[in-house]
Amino acid sequence: MDFSIVAHLLITHSHDDHFYPFDLLMRLPIYGHDMGAEVLHIYGNDVVGSLLKEAADRFCVPEIWDYLHFHEVKPFEKFEIEDYTIYPMPTKHMKTETALIYLIEHDGKTILYGNDSSMFYDEIWEFLEGKKLDCVSLDCTMGKHPIDPNHMGFQHNLAIRDKLMDMGCTDSDTKWICVHFSHNGEMLYKEMTEWAEKENFEVAWDGMEAEF
């Protein structure tokens, strides 16, 4: 895929494995040539915005704002990107900022992008009441280990699936995906896939495209 054509980027939180602002400075014409999208729009919380500005100030590249536009988003305040409707939701992941997950609606389909999150806050369950989800992507950092205050494992994924099914938000056609893995889960890809297949989950991989 030609990533230079990407014009909109949703950021969940400021941890370096999800947001590394110095890489985005490479969109300056002296570094990034023949970019497919002239401007990259970045959406995230206030901390993400502050770190992006700090990186630009540190390297003295004020002209970067001709090529990067930051948009601060807040929990449950919907916004639109072209013909996509997006709802940021606060997630239980860190104490230093409000990490976000996203509900994205487009062309009659809806995906819950619930990555890098622990079990959902009550207000998320309340917000999802009455929603129909065609795809659900969930953090599975801990794999077969159930204990972690900032992430989920397989047991959490199943609990969320069962609750969404009970709420009528999902059905037999819903696509389930587990993502965001680490050595803490103590499982190789083959082992994870074997578990996931039994529970109607797909295990994500780099470059994966999900159709629903």
mmCIF file with all atom_site columns, C-alpha atoms in Angstrom:
data_model
loop_
_atom_site.group_PDB
_atom_site.id
_atom_site.type_symbol
_atom_site.label_atom_id
_atom_site.label_alt_id
_atom_site.label_comp_id
_atom_site.label_asym_id
_atom_site.label_entity_id
_atom_site.label_seq_id
_atom_site.pdbx_PDB_ins_code
_atom_site.Cartn_x
_atom_site.Cartn_y
_atom_site.Cartn_z
_atom_site.occupancy
_atom_site.B_iso_or_equiv
_atom_site.pdbx_formal_charge
_atom_site.auth_seq_id
_atom_site.auth_comp_id
_atom_site.auth_asym_id
_atom_site.auth_atom_id
_atom_site.pdbx_PDB_model_num
ATOM 1   C CA . MET A 1 1   ? 0.000   0.000   0.000  1.00 0.00 ? 1   MET A CA 1
ATOM 2   C CA . ASP A 1 2   ? 1.135   3.542   -0.742 1.00 0.00 ? 2   ASP A CA 1
ATOM 3   C CA . PHE A 1 3   ? 0.845   5.108   2.717  1.00 0.00 ? 3   PHE A CA 1
ATOM 4   C CA . SER A 1 4   ? 1.545   8.566   1.303  1.00 0.00 ? 4   SER A CA 1
ATOM 5   C CA . ILE A 1 5   ? -2.066  8.687   0.086  1.00 0.00 ? 5   ILE A CA 1
ATOM 6   C CA . VAL A 1 6   ? -3.406  8.449   3.658  1.00 0.00 ? 6   VAL A CA 1
ATOM 7   C CA . ALA A 1 7   ? -4.989  11.806  4.486  1.00 0.00 ? 7   ALA A CA 1
ATOM 8   C CA . HIS A 1 8   ? -6.578  11.058  7.882  1.00 0.00 ? 8   HIS A CA 1
ATOM 9   C CA . LEU A 1 9   ? -5.029  9.411   10.932 1.00 0.00 ? 9   LEU A CA 1
ATOM 10  C CA . LEU A 1 10  ? -6.866  8.460   14.154 1.00 0.00 ? 10  LEU A CA 1
ATOM 11  C CA . ILE A 1 11  ? -4.618  8.297   17.229 1.00 0.00 ? 11  ILE A CA 1
ATOM 12  C CA . THR A 1 12  ? -5.737  6.415   20.336 1.00 0.00 ? 12  THR A CA 1
ATOM 13  C CA . HIS A 1 13  ? -3.150  7.758   22.810 1.00 0.00 ? 13  HIS A CA 1
ATOM 14  C CA . SER A 1 14  ? 0.399   9.068   23.086 1.00 0.00 ? 14  SER A CA 1
ATOM 15  C CA . HIS A 1 15  ? 2.376   5.917   23.898 1.00 0.00 ? 15  HIS A CA 1
ATOM 16  C CA . ASP A 1 16  ? 5.311   5.612   21.500 1.00 0.00 ? 16  ASP A CA 1
ATOM 17  C CA . ASP A 1 17  ? 4.117   2.340   20.000 1.00 0.00 ? 17  ASP A CA 1
ATOM 18  C CA . HIS A 1 18  ? 0.980   4.158   18.796 1.00 0.00 ? 18  HIS A CA 1
ATOM 19  C CA . PHE A 1 19  ? 2.155   7.695   18.181 1.00 0.00 ? 19  PHE A CA 1
ATOM 20  C CA . TYR A 1 20  ? 5.700   8.786   17.337 1.00 0.00 ? 20  TYR A CA 1
ATOM 21  C CA . PRO A 1 21  ? 5.481   12.427  16.252 1.00 0.00 ? 21  PRO A CA 1
ATOM 22  C CA . PHE A 1 22  ? 9.003   12.699  14.864 1.00 0.00 ? 22  PHE A CA 1
ATOM 23  C CA . ASP A 1 23  ? 8.120   10.280  12.079 1.00 0.00 ? 23  ASP A CA 1
ATOM 24  C CA . LEU A 1 24  ? 5.313   12.587  10.994 1.00 0.00 ? 24  LEU A CA 1
ATOM 25  C CA . LEU A 1 25  ? 7.756   15.453  10.531 1.00 0.00 ? 25  LEU A CA 1
ATOM 26  C CA . MET A 1 26  ? 9.088   13.476  7.589  1.00 0.00 ? 26  MET A CA 1
ATOM 27  C CA . ARG A 1 27  ? 6.113   14.758  5.594  1.00 0.00 ? 27  ARG A CA 1
ATOM 28  C CA . LEU A 1 28  ? 8.081   17.921  4.919  1.00 0.00 ? 28  LEU A CA 1
ATOM 29  C CA . PRO A 1 29  ? 8.825   18.117  1.164  1.00 0.00 ? 29  PRO A CA 1
ATOM 30  C CA . ILE A 1 30  ? 12.577  17.954  1.795  1.00 0.00 ? 30  ILE A CA 1
ATOM 31  C CA . TYR A 1 31  ? 12.052  14.456  3.236  1.00 0.00 ? 31  TYR A CA 1
ATOM 32  C CA . GLY A 1 32  ? 8.830   13.073  1.784  1.00 0.00 ? 32  GLY A CA 1
ATOM 33  C CA . HIS A 1 33  ? 8.728   13.384  -1.984 1.00 0.00 ? 33  HIS A CA 1
ATOM 34  C CA . ASP A 1 34  ? 5.702   12.862  -4.235 1.00 0.00 ? 34  ASP A CA 1
ATOM 35  C CA . MET A 1 35  ? 3.267   12.452  -1.359 1.00 0.00 ? 35  MET A CA 1
ATOM 36  C CA . GLY A 1 36  ? -0.134  11.251  -2.474 1.00 0.00 ? 36  GLY A CA 1
ATOM 37  C CA . ALA A 1 37  ? -1.958  13.445  0.069  1.00 0.00 ? 37  ALA A CA 1
ATOM 38  C CA . GLU A 1 38  ? -0.663  16.974  0.442  1.00 0.00 ? 38  GLU A CA 1
ATOM 39  C CA . VAL A 1 39  ? -1.981  17.293  4.014  1.00 0.00 ? 39  VAL A CA 1
ATOM 40  C CA . LEU A 1 40  ? -2.233  14.648  6.739  1.00 0.00 ? 40  LEU A CA 1
ATOM 41  C CA . HIS A 1 41  ? -5.064  15.303  9.219  1.00 0.00 ? 41  HIS A CA 1
ATOM 42  C CA . ILE A 1 42  ? -4.359  13.881  12.675 1.00 0.00 ? 42  ILE A CA 1
ATOM 43  C CA . TYR A 1 43  ? -7.104  13.288  15.254 1.00 0.00 ? 43  TYR A CA 1
ATOM 44  C CA . GLY A 1 44  ? -6.408  12.634  18.925 1.00 0.00 ? 44  GLY A CA 1
ATOM 45  C CA . ASN A 1 45  ? -6.572  13.859  22.498 1.00 0.00 ? 45  ASN A CA 1
ATOM 46  C CA . ASP A 1 46  ? -4.916  16.982  23.905 1.00 0.00 ? 46  ASP A CA 1
ATOM 47  C CA . VAL A 1 47  ? -1.715  15.161  24.904 1.00 0.00 ? 47  VAL A CA 1
ATOM 48  C CA . VAL A 1 48  ? -1.222  13.906  21.353 1.00 0.00 ? 48  VAL A CA 1
ATOM 49  C CA . GLY A 1 49  ? -1.599  17.466  20.095 1.00 0.00 ? 49  GLY A CA 1
ATOM 50  C CA . SER A 1 50  ? 0.891   18.815  22.640 1.00 0.00 ? 50  SER A CA 1
ATOM 51  C CA . LEU A 1 51  ? 3.523   16.216  21.757 1.00 0.00 ? 51  LEU A CA 1
ATOM 52  C CA . LEU A 1 52  ? 3.133   16.897  18.053 1.00 0.00 ? 52  LEU A CA 1
ATOM 53  C CA . LYS A 1 53  ? 3.671   20.623  18.635 1.00 0.00 ? 53  LYS A CA 1
ATOM 54  C CA . GLU A 1 54  ? 6.622   19.918  20.939 1.00 0.00 ? 54  GLU A CA 1
ATOM 55  C CA . ALA A 1 55  ? 8.301   17.832  18.248 1.00 0.00 ? 55  ALA A CA 1
ATOM 56  C CA . ALA A 1 56  ? 7.807   20.546  15.619 1.00 0.00 ? 56  ALA A CA 1
ATOM 57  C CA . ASP A 1 57  ? 9.114   23.243  17.978 1.00 0.00 ? 57  ASP A CA 1
ATOM 58  C CA . ARG A 1 58  ? 12.119  21.168  18.997 1.00 0.00 ? 58  ARG A CA 1
ATOM 59  C CA . PHE A 1 59  ? 13.214  20.718  15.407 1.00 0.00 ? 59  PHE A CA 1
ATOM 60  C CA . CYS A 1 60  ? 12.272  24.270  14.417 1.00 0.00 ? 60  CYS A CA 1
ATOM 61  C CA . VAL A 1 61  ? 9.974   23.294  11.552 1.00 0.00 ? 61  VAL A CA 1
ATOM 62  C CA . PRO A 1 62  ? 6.980   25.676  11.789 1.00 0.00 ? 62  PRO A CA 1
ATOM 63  C CA . GLU A 1 63  ? 6.267   25.039  8.115  1.00 0.00 ? 63  GLU A CA 1
ATOM 64  C CA . ILE A 1 64  ? 5.217   21.497  9.020  1.00 0.00 ? 64  ILE A CA 1
ATOM 65  C CA . TRP A 1 65  ? 1.724   22.867  9.756  1.00 0.00 ? 65  TRP A CA 1
ATOM 66  C CA . ASP A 1 66  ? 1.277   23.332  6.017  1.00 0.00 ? 66  ASP A CA 1
ATOM 67  C CA . TYR A 1 67  ? 1.417   19.531  5.759  1.00 0.00 ? 67  TYR A CA 1
ATOM 68  C CA . LEU A 1 68  ? 0.047   18.356  9.123  1.00 0.00 ? 68  LEU A CA 1
ATOM 69  C CA . HIS A 1 69  ? -3.274  19.509  10.593 1.00 0.00 ? 69  HIS A CA 1
ATOM 70  C CA . PHE A 1 70  ? -4.117  18.413  14.131 1.00 0.00 ? 70  PHE A CA 1
ATOM 71  C CA . HIS A 1 71  ? -7.729  18.072  15.334 1.00 0.00 ? 71  HIS A CA 1
ATOM 72  C CA . GLU A 1 72  ? -8.372  17.561  19.043 1.00 0.00 ? 72  GLU A CA 1
ATOM 73  C CA . VAL A 1 73  ? -11.240 15.163  19.700 1.00 0.00 ? 73  VAL A CA 1
ATOM 74  C CA . LYS A 1 74  ? -13.098 14.510  22.938 1.00 0.00 ? 74  LYS A CA 1
ATOM 75  C CA . PRO A 1 75  ? -15.018 11.486  24.269 1.00 0.00 ? 75  PRO A CA 1
ATOM 76  C CA . PHE A 1 76  ? -18.473 10.975  22.767 1.00 0.00 ? 76  PHE A CA 1
ATOM 77  C CA . GLU A 1 77  ? -18.247 14.130  20.614 1.00 0.00 ? 77  GLU A CA 1
ATOM 78  C CA . LYS A 1 78  ? -18.785 12.808  17.118 1.00 0.00 ? 78  LYS A CA 1
ATOM 79  C CA . PHE A 1 79  ? -16.954 14.191  14.119 1.00 0.00 ? 79  PHE A CA 1
ATOM 80  C CA . GLU A 1 80  ? -17.008 13.476  10.412 1.00 0.00 ? 80  GLU A CA 1
ATOM 81  C CA . ILE A 1 81  ? -14.289 12.726  7.899  1.00 0.00 ? 81  ILE A CA 1
ATOM 82  C CA . GLU A 1 82  ? -15.693 12.838  4.388  1.00 0.00 ? 82  GLU A CA 1
ATOM 83  C CA . ASP A 1 83  ? -18.562 10.303  4.555  1.00 0.00 ? 83  ASP A CA 1
ATOM 84  C CA . TYR A 1 84  ? -17.358 8.618   7.756  1.00 0.00 ? 84  TYR A CA 1
ATOM 85  C CA . THR A 1 85  ? -18.949 9.359   11.145 1.00 0.00 ? 85  THR A CA 1
ATOM 86  C CA . ILE A 1 86  ? -16.650 8.753   14.111 1.00 0.00 ? 86  ILE A CA 1
ATOM 87  C CA . TYR A 1 87  ? -17.285 8.626   17.853 1.00 0.00 ? 87  TYR A CA 1
ATOM 88  C CA . PRO A 1 88  ? -14.259 8.736   20.190 1.00 0.00 ? 88  PRO A CA 1
ATOM 89  C CA . MET A 1 89  ? -14.810 6.845   23.441 1.00 0.00 ? 89  MET A CA 1
ATOM 90  C CA . PRO A 1 90  ? -12.677 6.935   26.623 1.00 0.00 ? 90  PRO A CA 1
ATOM 91  C CA . THR A 1 91  ? -10.975 3.700   27.496 1.00 0.00 ? 91  THR A CA 1
ATOM 92  C CA . LYS A 1 92  ? -9.319  2.222   30.577 1.00 0.00 ? 92  LYS A CA 1
ATOM 93  C CA . HIS A 1 93  ? -5.649  2.118   29.595 1.00 0.00 ? 93  HIS A CA 1
ATOM 94  C CA . MET A 1 94  ? -3.567  4.778   31.371 1.00 0.00 ? 94  MET A CA 1
ATOM 95  C CA . LYS A 1 95  ? -3.788  7.317   34.209 1.00 0.00 ? 95  LYS A CA 1
ATOM 96  C CA . THR A 1 96  ? -1.909  10.205  32.595 1.00 0.00 ? 96  THR A CA 1
ATOM 97  C CA . GLU A 1 97  ? -4.336  10.971  29.777 1.00 0.00 ? 97  GLU A CA 1
ATOM 98  C CA . THR A 1 98  ? -7.679  9.955   28.305 1.00 0.00 ? 98  THR A CA 1
ATOM 99  C CA . ALA A 1 99  ? -6.898  7.146   25.892 1.00 0.00 ? 99  ALA A CA 1
ATOM 100 C CA . LEU A 1 100 ? -9.494  6.633   23.171 1.00 0.00 ? 100 LEU A CA 1
ATOM 101 C CA . ILE A 1 101 ? -11.114 3.887   21.176 1.00 0.00 ? 101 ILE A CA 1
ATOM 102 C CA . TYR A 1 102 ? -13.301 4.627   18.167 1.00 0.00 ? 102 TYR A CA 1
ATOM 103 C CA . LEU A 1 103 ? -16.690 3.688   16.777 1.00 0.00 ? 103 LEU A CA 1
ATOM 104 C CA . ILE A 1 104 ? -16.641 4.293   13.027 1.00 0.00 ? 104 ILE A CA 1
ATOM 105 C CA . GLU A 1 105 ? -19.702 4.329   10.767 1.00 0.00 ? 105 GLU A CA 1
ATOM 106 C CA . HIS A 1 106 ? -19.512 4.304   6.980  1.00 0.00 ? 106 HIS A CA 1
ATOM 107 C CA . ASP A 1 107 ? -21.828 3.285   4.177  1.00 0.00 ? 107 ASP A CA 1
ATOM 108 C CA . GLY A 1 108 ? -24.227 1.446   6.481  1.00 0.00 ? 108 GLY A CA 1
ATOM 109 C CA . LYS A 1 109 ? -21.447 -0.471  8.281  1.00 0.00 ? 109 LYS A CA 1
ATOM 110 C CA . THR A 1 110 ? -19.993 0.034   11.759 1.00 0.00 ? 110 THR A CA 1
ATOM 111 C CA . ILE A 1 111 ? -16.701 -1.049  13.314 1.00 0.00 ? 111 ILE A CA 1
ATOM 112 C CA . LEU A 1 112 ? -15.726 -0.837  16.970 1.00 0.00 ? 112 LEU A CA 1
ATOM 113 C CA . TYR A 1 113 ? -11.985 -0.207  17.060 1.00 0.00 ? 113 TYR A CA 1
ATOM 114 C CA . GLY A 1 114 ? -11.193 -1.207  20.650 1.00 0.00 ? 114 GLY A CA 1
ATOM 115 C CA . ASN A 1 115 ? -7.438  -1.570  20.600 1.00 0.00 ? 115 ASN A CA 1
ATOM 116 C CA . ASP A 1 116 ? -5.016  -1.025  23.506 1.00 0.00 ? 116 ASP A CA 1
ATOM 117 C CA . SER A 1 117 ? -7.740  -1.051  26.108 1.00 0.00 ? 117 SER A CA 1
ATOM 118 C CA . SER A 1 118 ? -8.769  -2.842  29.240 1.00 0.00 ? 118 SER A CA 1
ATOM 119 C CA . MET A 1 119 ? -12.400 -3.748  29.963 1.00 0.00 ? 119 MET A CA 1
ATOM 120 C CA . PHE A 1 120 ? -14.807 -1.017  28.935 1.00 0.00 ? 120 PHE A CA 1
ATOM 121 C CA . TYR A 1 121 ? -16.135 1.707   31.205 1.00 0.00 ? 121 TYR A CA 1
ATOM 122 C CA . ASP A 1 122 ? -19.849 1.598   32.000 1.00 0.00 ? 122 ASP A CA 1
ATOM 123 C CA . GLU A 1 123 ? -20.394 4.735   29.911 1.00 0.00 ? 123 GLU A CA 1
ATOM 124 C CA . ILE A 1 124 ? -19.160 2.872   26.821 1.00 0.00 ? 124 ILE A CA 1
ATOM 125 C CA . TRP A 1 125 ? -21.676 0.100   27.358 1.00 0.00 ? 125 TRP A CA 1
ATOM 126 C CA . GLU A 1 126 ? -24.393 2.711   27.752 1.00 0.00 ? 126 GLU A CA 1
ATOM 127 C CA . PHE A 1 127 ? -23.312 4.452   24.550 1.00 0.00 ? 127 PHE A CA 1
ATOM 128 C CA . LEU A 1 128 ? -23.280 1.193   22.575 1.00 0.00 ? 128 LEU A CA 1
ATOM 129 C CA . GLU A 1 129 ? -26.856 0.346   23.574 1.00 0.00 ? 129 GLU A CA 1
ATOM 130 C CA . GLY A 1 130 ? -28.900 0.025   20.381 1.00 0.00 ? 130 GLY A CA 1
ATOM 131 C CA . LYS A 1 131 ? -25.863 0.120   18.064 1.00 0.00 ? 131 LYS A CA 1
ATOM 132 C CA . LYS A 1 132 ? -25.362 -2.572  15.413 1.00 0.00 ? 132 LYS A CA 1
ATOM 133 C CA . LEU A 1 133 ? -21.712 -3.609  15.039 1.00 0.00 ? 133 LEU A CA 1
ATOM 134 C CA . ASP A 1 134 ? -20.492 -5.319  11.880 1.00 0.00 ? 134 ASP A CA 1
ATOM 135 C CA . CYS A 1 135 ? -16.887 -5.682  13.048 1.00 0.00 ? 135 CYS A CA 1
ATOM 136 C CA . VAL A 1 136 ? -15.279 -5.602  16.497 1.00 0.00 ? 136 VAL A CA 1
ATOM 137 C CA . SER A 1 137 ? -11.502 -5.319  16.936 1.00 0.00 ? 137 SER A CA 1
ATOM 138 C CA . LEU A 1 138 ? -10.219 -5.887  20.479 1.00 0.00 ? 138 LEU A CA 1
ATOM 139 C CA . ASP A 1 139 ? -6.930  -5.616  22.340 1.00 0.00 ? 139 ASP A CA 1
ATOM 140 C CA . CYS A 1 140 ? -5.476  -9.005  23.244 1.00 0.00 ? 140 CYS A CA 1
ATOM 141 C CA . THR A 1 141 ? -2.075  -8.064  24.666 1.00 0.00 ? 141 THR A CA 1
ATOM 142 C CA . MET A 1 142 ? -2.231  -10.510 27.562 1.00 0.00 ? 142 MET A CA 1
ATOM 143 C CA . GLY A 1 143 ? -3.233  -13.565 25.530 1.00 0.00 ? 143 GLY A CA 1
ATOM 144 C CA . LYS A 1 144 ? -3.958  -16.390 27.935 1.00 0.00 ? 144 LYS A CA 1
ATOM 145 C CA . HIS A 1 145 ? -3.172  -14.294 31.032 1.00 0.00 ? 145 HIS A CA 1
ATOM 146 C CA . PRO A 1 146 ? -6.214  -12.550 32.517 1.00 0.00 ? 146 PRO A CA 1
ATOM 147 C CA . ILE A 1 147 ? -4.550  -10.077 34.900 1.00 0.00 ? 147 ILE A CA 1
ATOM 148 C CA . ASP A 1 148 ? -3.501  -6.627  33.718 1.00 0.00 ? 148 ASP A CA 1
ATOM 149 C CA . PRO A 1 149 ? -5.072  -3.247  34.548 1.00 0.00 ? 149 PRO A CA 1
ATOM 150 C CA . ASN A 1 150 ? -4.339  -1.673  31.168 1.00 0.00 ? 150 ASN A CA 1
ATOM 151 C CA . HIS A 1 151 ? -4.896  -4.426  28.608 1.00 0.00 ? 151 HIS A CA 1
ATOM 152 C CA . MET A 1 152 ? -7.092  -7.365  27.737 1.00 0.00 ? 152 MET A CA 1
ATOM 153 C CA . GLY A 1 153 ? -6.533  -11.034 27.071 1.00 0.00 ? 153 GLY A CA 1
ATOM 154 C CA . PHE A 1 154 ? -8.655  -13.771 25.508 1.00 0.00 ? 154 PHE A CA 1
ATOM 155 C CA . GLN A 1 155 ? -10.935 -14.028 28.532 1.00 0.00 ? 155 GLN A CA 1
ATOM 156 C CA . HIS A 1 156 ? -11.759 -10.323 28.296 1.00 0.00 ? 156 HIS A CA 1
ATOM 157 C CA . ASN A 1 157 ? -12.374 -10.580 24.559 1.00 0.00 ? 157 ASN A CA 1
ATOM 158 C CA . LEU A 1 158 ? -14.871 -13.365 25.116 1.00 0.00 ? 158 LEU A CA 1
ATOM 159 C CA . ALA A 1 159 ? -16.593 -11.462 27.921 1.00 0.00 ? 159 ALA A CA 1
ATOM 160 C CA . ILE A 1 160 ? -17.020 -8.403  25.699 1.00 0.00 ? 160 ILE A CA 1
ATOM 161 C CA . ARG A 1 161 ? -18.270 -10.539 22.843 1.00 0.00 ? 161 ARG A CA 1
ATOM 162 C CA . ASP A 1 162 ? -20.846 -12.248 25.052 1.00 0.00 ? 162 ASP A CA 1
ATOM 163 C CA . LYS A 1 163 ? -22.098 -8.967  26.480 1.00 0.00 ? 163 LYS A CA 1
ATOM 164 C CA . LEU A 1 164 ? -22.402 -7.338  23.045 1.00 0.00 ? 164 LEU A CA 1
ATOM 165 C CA . MET A 1 165 ? -24.308 -10.380 21.828 1.00 0.00 ? 165 MET A CA 1
ATOM 166 C CA . ASP A 1 166 ? -26.642 -10.204 24.836 1.00 0.00 ? 166 ASP A CA 1
ATOM 167 C CA . MET A 1 167 ? -27.209 -6.495  24.142 1.00 0.00 ? 167 MET A CA 1
ATOM 168 C CA . GLY A 1 168 ? -28.156 -7.285  20.531 1.00 0.00 ? 168 GLY A CA 1
ATOM 169 C CA . CYS A 1 169 ? -25.273 -5.173  19.196 1.00 0.00 ? 169 CYS A CA 1
ATOM 170 C CA . THR A 1 170 ? -23.747 -8.110  17.318 1.00 0.00 ? 170 THR A CA 1
ATOM 171 C CA . ASP A 1 171 ? -24.950 -11.276 15.630 1.00 0.00 ? 171 ASP A CA 1
ATOM 172 C CA . SER A 1 172 ? -23.675 -14.303 13.757 1.00 0.00 ? 172 SER A CA 1
ATOM 173 C CA . ASP A 1 173 ? -22.470 -12.128 10.876 1.00 0.00 ? 173 ASP A CA 1
ATOM 174 C CA . THR A 1 174 ? -20.279 -9.876  13.022 1.00 0.00 ? 174 THR A CA 1
ATOM 175 C CA . LYS A 1 175 ? -16.544 -10.169 12.343 1.00 0.00 ? 175 LYS A CA 1
ATOM 176 C CA . TRP A 1 176 ? -14.378 -10.510 15.472 1.00 0.00 ? 176 TRP A CA 1
ATOM 177 C CA . ILE A 1 177 ? -10.691 -9.626  15.430 1.00 0.00 ? 177 ILE A CA 1
ATOM 178 C CA . CYS A 1 178 ? -8.086  -9.705  18.201 1.00 0.00 ? 178 CYS A CA 1
ATOM 179 C CA . VAL A 1 179 ? -5.037  -7.440  17.880 1.00 0.00 ? 179 VAL A CA 1
ATOM 180 C CA . HIS A 1 180 ? -2.149  -5.841  19.793 1.00 0.00 ? 180 HIS A CA 1
ATOM 181 C CA . PHE A 1 181 ? -0.049  -8.773  20.962 1.00 0.00 ? 181 PHE A CA 1
ATOM 182 C CA . SER A 1 182 ? 3.125   -9.055  23.001 1.00 0.00 ? 182 SER A CA 1
ATOM 183 C CA . HIS A 1 183 ? 5.405   -11.578 24.662 1.00 0.00 ? 183 HIS A CA 1
ATOM 184 C CA . ASN A 1 184 ? 3.269   -11.149 27.799 1.00 0.00 ? 184 ASN A CA 1
ATOM 185 C CA . GLY A 1 185 ? 0.633   -13.361 26.214 1.00 0.00 ? 185 GLY A CA 1
ATOM 186 C CA . GLU A 1 186 ? 3.155   -16.238 26.016 1.00 0.00 ? 186 GLU A CA 1
ATOM 187 C CA . MET A 1 187 ? 1.699   -17.543 22.754 1.00 0.00 ? 187 MET A CA 1
ATOM 188 C CA . LEU A 1 188 ? 3.052   -17.722 19.228 1.00 0.00 ? 188 LEU A CA 1
ATOM 189 C CA . TYR A 1 189 ? 0.885   -16.815 16.262 1.00 0.00 ? 189 TYR A CA 1
ATOM 190 C CA . LYS A 1 190 ? -0.001  -20.441 15.518 1.00 0.00 ? 190 LYS A CA 1
ATOM 191 C CA . GLU A 1 191 ? -1.211  -21.010 19.073 1.00 0.00 ? 191 GLU A CA 1
ATOM 192 C CA . MET A 1 192 ? -3.261  -17.833 19.038 1.00 0.00 ? 192 MET A CA 1
ATOM 193 C CA . THR A 1 193 ? -4.840  -18.747 15.724 1.00 0.00 ? 193 THR A CA 1
ATOM 194 C CA . GLU A 1 194 ? -5.839  -22.178 17.014 1.00 0.00 ? 194 GLU A CA 1
ATOM 195 C CA . TRP A 1 195 ? -7.564  -20.579 20.002 1.00 0.00 ? 195 TRP A CA 1
ATOM 196 C CA . ALA A 1 196 ? -9.215  -17.874 17.934 1.00 0.00 ? 196 ALA A CA 1
ATOM 197 C CA . GLU A 1 197 ? -10.698 -20.255 15.378 1.00 0.00 ? 197 GLU A CA 1
ATOM 198 C CA . LYS A 1 198 ? -12.533 -22.112 18.144 1.00 0.00 ? 198 LYS A CA 1
ATOM 199 C CA . GLU A 1 199 ? -14.159 -18.867 19.267 1.00 0.00 ? 199 GLU A CA 1
ATOM 200 C CA . ASN A 1 200 ? -14.863 -17.364 15.829 1.00 0.00 ? 200 ASN A CA 1
ATOM 201 C CA . PHE A 1 201 ? -12.113 -14.736 16.200 1.00 0.00 ? 201 PHE A CA 1
ATOM 202 C CA . GLU A 1 202 ? -9.477  -13.792 13.649 1.00 0.00 ? 202 GLU A CA 1
ATOM 203 C CA . VAL A 1 203 ? -5.933  -13.010 14.750 1.00 0.00 ? 203 VAL A CA 1
ATOM 204 C CA . ALA A 1 204 ? -4.638  -9.843  13.097 1.00 0.00 ? 204 ALA A CA 1
ATOM 205 C CA . TRP A 1 205 ? -1.365  -9.712  11.196 1.00 0.00 ? 205 TRP A CA 1
ATOM 206 C CA . ASP A 1 206 ? 0.620   -6.925  9.561  1.00 0.00 ? 206 ASP A CA 1
ATOM 207 C CA . GLY A 1 207 ? -1.006  -5.872  6.312  1.00 0.00 ? 207 GLY A CA 1
ATOM 208 C CA . MET A 1 208 ? -4.278  -7.648  7.079  1.00 0.00 ? 208 MET A CA 1
ATOM 209 C CA . GLU A 1 209 ? -7.405  -6.311  5.372  1.00 0.00 ? 209 GLU A CA 1
ATOM 210 C CA . ALA A 1 210 ? -10.796 -7.109  6.922  1.00 0.00 ? 210 ALA A CA 1
ATOM 211 C CA . GLU A 1 211 ? -13.938 -7.116  4.805  1.00 0.00 ? 211 GLU A CA 1
ATOM 212 C CA . PHE A 1 212 ? -17.380 -6.905  6.376  1.00 0.00 ? 212 PHE A CA 1
#
